[in-house]
Amino acid sequence: MQPALSPSRAADFMQCPMLYRFRVVDRLPEEPSAPAARGTLVHAVLERLFDLPSPERTLDAAAQLVPGEWARMLEAEPELASLVAAAEGTPSPEVWYAEAVTLLERWFGLEDPTTLEPAERELYVEARVGELVIRGVVDRLDEAPDGRLRVVDYKTGRAPSELFEGRALFQLKFYALALWRARGVLPSRLQLVYLRDGQVLWIDPTERDLEATERKIQALWEAIELAAHSGDWRPSRGRACSWCSFRAVCPAWGGTPPELPDDAARRAIDPRAASRTDPVVDSD
């Protein structure tokens, strides 16, 4: 059994070990949310837009892609249809589409897709960090003629305050470390594009930065292994609790978690378990 960790699962554990347990060990179902589904829709459109010839990558072209990509999502997950009627009082698909187009319009104000030719989109990356496999999916990888790499991740939420910038950049450093270890090339720039408020957060990482990230991941995995074998998944109350799907069963809020399954320790570190519980929608 090869242990594995993705940035989303790492973020879960850093936010709250009990959240990691609910998602990875207990595998509790979560109702889809409107912001998450809208985020996935926008990501899909931004990926598909680069299939068009450069001069045709306009806002109008992106807007025309929205209904088709939403139809693809509904085909895969029919339960998402209820979001259009119920979420945030949205009265019609047209309003739902318009909300996605608003986010796309902000992206066009930040980047010009006619000048971009991504080397990769939705790129799966993985590498070994000691005995651990780290892996994830990069929204976009740009490669300059001289071989320099830029990792780009779209976020449909708002940019974080300075207090939380480090946590936001951890995900990109995670990807950069995987690329560096897998390809031997240190990415030159890591860029988070926030569409809700039209901001860009970036960093030019050094080897020292990514070595520190590697140490952090190893320490984080040791903590996950300790929790897996002890069964001690302690909840951490915080602001994120207000939108957590699991408050009803969380002991921090007076709930009772389900009994741990007999194979709880294996589930916590088994990469197959992690892959089955990674969210399929953007969570911003």
XYZ file of C-alpha atoms in Angstrom:
284
model
C 0.000 0.000 0.000
C 1.481 3.322 -1.138
C 0.353 6.267 1.017
C -0.731 9.339 -0.929
C -1.854 12.883 -0.236
C -3.537 15.572 -2.341
C -3.543 19.305 -1.527
C -7.293 19.262 -0.869
C -6.951 16.490 1.701
C -3.922 18.208 3.230
C -5.981 21.385 3.534
C -8.792 19.424 5.190
C -6.468 18.089 7.877
C -4.826 21.465 8.493
C -8.252 23.074 8.830
C -9.701 20.339 11.034
C -8.584 16.703 11.548
C -12.217 15.747 12.121
C -13.091 17.110 8.672
C -10.413 14.855 7.178
C -11.909 11.924 9.059
C -15.473 12.645 7.891
C -14.399 12.877 4.244
C -11.664 10.255 3.961
C -12.397 7.706 6.690
C -16.172 7.887 7.191
C -16.796 8.973 3.581
C -19.905 10.856 4.598
C -21.937 12.256 1.693
C -22.052 15.991 1.114
C -24.808 17.935 -0.585
C -23.524 19.913 -3.580
C -23.390 23.658 -3.003
C -24.201 26.408 -5.462
C -20.811 28.205 -5.150
C -18.921 24.935 -5.604
C -20.958 23.915 -8.646
C -20.588 27.372 -10.162
C -16.859 27.160 -9.582
C -16.648 23.841 -11.391
C -18.666 25.273 -14.272
C -16.317 28.243 -14.646
C -13.262 25.988 -14.459
C -14.709 23.797 -17.226
C -15.363 26.793 -19.473
C -11.866 28.176 -18.944
C -10.398 24.796 -19.855
C -12.576 24.426 -22.961
C -11.928 28.001 -24.136
C -8.343 27.111 -25.052
C -9.618 24.530 -27.546
C -10.572 27.506 -29.735
C -8.103 29.244 -32.067
C -6.463 32.192 -30.356
C -8.424 35.011 -32.083
C -11.739 33.339 -31.168
C -11.098 33.292 -27.404
C -13.459 36.127 -26.544
C -15.835 36.742 -23.668
C -18.780 36.079 -25.992
C -17.263 32.728 -26.957
C -16.750 31.854 -23.298
C -20.352 32.811 -22.493
C -21.604 30.560 -25.294
C -19.744 27.630 -23.735
C -21.537 27.983 -20.387
C -24.845 26.195 -21.194
C -23.088 23.259 -22.841
C -20.653 22.757 -19.970
C -23.502 22.969 -17.462
C -25.376 20.320 -19.462
C -22.293 18.069 -19.228
C -22.224 18.536 -15.468
C -25.925 17.717 -15.172
C -25.438 14.569 -17.204
C -22.747 13.407 -14.796
C -24.541 14.633 -11.643
C -28.292 15.135 -12.217
C -28.772 16.208 -8.596
C -27.088 19.518 -9.447
C -30.245 20.594 -11.288
C -31.912 21.462 -7.986
C -29.277 24.124 -7.335
C -30.596 26.353 -10.111
C -34.055 26.432 -8.544
C -33.098 26.486 -4.881
C -29.723 28.148 -4.422
C -29.702 31.812 -3.517
C -33.155 32.343 -5.000
C -31.941 31.804 -8.556
C -35.147 31.838 -10.661
C -33.927 30.454 -13.984
C -31.009 28.833 -15.817
C -30.396 32.151 -17.576
C -29.651 33.885 -14.273
C -27.443 30.961 -13.239
C -25.515 31.282 -16.502
C -25.208 35.047 -16.062
C -23.589 34.599 -12.652
C -20.965 32.336 -14.224
C -20.412 34.812 -17.065
C -19.794 37.588 -14.529
C -16.897 35.577 -13.108
C -15.572 34.889 -16.609
C -15.744 38.601 -17.408
C -13.537 39.334 -14.411
C -11.025 36.769 -15.654
C -10.863 38.492 -19.057
C -9.954 41.669 -17.169
C -6.983 39.882 -15.602
C -5.635 37.735 -18.440
C -5.814 37.844 -22.235
C -6.391 34.313 -23.548
C -5.495 35.352 -27.104
C -1.885 35.760 -25.926
C -1.735 32.488 -23.977
C -0.979 28.970 -25.218
C -1.025 26.752 -22.132
C 1.325 23.789 -22.200
C -1.151 21.801 -20.094
C -4.686 22.144 -18.748
C -6.109 20.080 -15.901
C -2.698 18.446 -15.568
C -2.415 15.510 -13.174
C 0.913 15.605 -11.333
C 2.439 13.271 -8.792
C 5.829 12.689 -7.193
C 7.348 10.851 -4.270
C 8.268 12.604 -1.053
C 10.018 9.886 0.898
C 7.508 7.042 1.140
C 4.597 9.378 0.426
C 3.126 10.103 -3.008
C 1.910 13.669 -3.433
C -0.511 14.343 -6.252
C -2.994 16.843 -7.587
C -4.495 18.497 -10.662
C -3.102 21.819 -11.915
C -5.650 24.081 -13.615
C -3.144 25.476 -16.101
C 0.572 25.128 -16.752
C 2.230 27.761 -18.947
C 5.661 27.160 -20.429
C 7.846 29.962 -21.787
C 10.092 29.421 -24.839
C 13.092 29.195 -22.500
C 11.441 26.401 -20.483
C 10.274 28.445 -17.495
C 7.034 27.166 -15.963
C 4.114 29.093 -14.512
C 1.517 27.255 -12.425
C -1.912 28.920 -12.567
C -4.902 28.058 -10.395
C -8.333 29.651 -10.759
C -10.336 30.491 -7.661
C -13.956 31.578 -7.909
C -13.976 32.971 -4.382
C -12.424 36.149 -3.030
C -8.728 36.669 -2.444
C -7.686 35.909 1.150
C -6.543 38.511 3.626
C -2.824 38.811 4.270
C -3.322 36.631 7.333
C -4.394 33.684 5.165
C -2.226 34.204 2.074
C 0.266 31.579 3.220
C -2.402 28.909 3.467
C -3.703 29.822 -0.005
C -0.223 29.588 -1.530
C 0.438 26.227 0.149
C -1.690 24.504 -2.500
C 0.406 25.993 -5.305
C 3.653 25.149 -3.531
C 2.335 21.608 -3.203
C 1.851 21.448 -6.994
C 5.202 23.115 -7.623
C 6.985 20.595 -5.424
C 5.354 17.713 -7.315
C 6.399 19.227 -10.652
C 9.926 19.913 -9.431
C 10.418 16.385 -8.113
C 8.777 14.778 -11.168
C 10.357 16.895 -13.920
C 13.441 18.340 -12.308
C 12.299 21.867 -13.246
C 11.565 24.464 -10.578
C 8.450 26.463 -11.578
C 9.300 30.131 -11.943
C 5.940 31.529 -10.868
C 2.903 30.326 -8.930
C -0.256 32.307 -9.590
C -3.696 32.271 -7.976
C -6.377 34.078 -9.979
C -9.360 35.144 -7.841
C -12.442 35.809 -9.955
C -14.864 37.033 -7.290
C -12.916 40.234 -6.701
C -10.544 40.227 -9.680
C -7.257 39.853 -7.834
C -4.101 37.882 -8.556
C -1.869 36.441 -5.848
C 1.531 35.194 -6.949
C 4.935 34.109 -5.740
C 8.223 33.242 -7.465
C 9.322 30.208 -5.445
C 12.878 29.289 -4.612
C 14.325 25.856 -3.956
C 14.372 26.794 -0.290
C 10.632 27.556 -0.397
C 9.807 24.156 -1.862
C 12.166 22.299 0.452
C 10.313 23.927 3.359
C 7.018 22.843 1.771
C 8.356 19.305 1.518
C 9.204 19.287 5.222
C 5.754 20.653 6.043
C 4.060 17.916 3.986
C 6.127 15.226 5.679
C 5.242 16.575 9.123
C 1.596 16.820 8.136
C 1.598 13.219 6.952
C 3.165 12.052 10.202
C 0.297 13.759 12.043
C -2.249 12.065 9.759
C -0.647 8.667 10.357
C -0.681 9.266 14.115
C -4.380 10.136 14.019
C -5.084 7.145 11.773
C -3.521 4.666 14.175
C -4.737 6.293 17.400
C -8.244 7.082 16.179
C -7.889 10.562 17.689
C -9.365 12.956 15.113
C -9.781 16.146 17.092
C -12.117 18.831 15.742
C -10.882 22.387 15.364
C -13.559 25.036 15.708
C -13.171 28.061 13.502
C -14.800 30.346 10.983
C -15.023 27.535 8.414
C -17.426 25.659 10.706
C -20.225 27.974 9.551
C -20.319 26.316 6.128
C -19.205 22.800 7.097
C -21.515 19.997 5.928
C -20.856 17.893 9.011
C -21.797 20.098 11.984
C -24.710 17.831 12.906
C -22.329 14.949 13.651
C -19.334 16.955 14.852
C -18.518 16.693 18.582
C -17.376 20.323 18.580
C -21.038 21.232 17.979
C -22.649 18.646 20.211
C -22.957 15.982 17.515
C -22.005 12.323 17.630
C -19.717 10.993 14.877
C -20.437 7.572 13.405
C -18.515 4.613 14.748
C -15.119 4.313 13.149
C -15.105 1.525 10.541
C -12.955 -1.533 11.209
C -10.573 -0.493 8.429
C -10.391 3.153 9.525
C -6.590 3.282 9.659
C -6.278 1.828 6.165
C -8.848 4.243 4.774
C -6.993 7.205 6.273
C -3.771 6.435 4.415
C -4.906 4.292 1.461
C -4.566 6.327 -1.755
C -7.592 4.568 -3.247
C -9.707 5.819 -0.370
C -8.417 9.356 -0.889
C -9.165 9.284 -4.609
C -12.748 8.215 -3.993
C -13.373 11.106 -1.627
C -11.643 13.975 -3.409
C -14.318 16.555 -4.251
C -15.375 16.773 -7.890
C -16.407 20.402 -7.601
C -14.413 23.522 -6.884
C -14.857 24.405 -3.249
C -14.185 28.117 -3.310
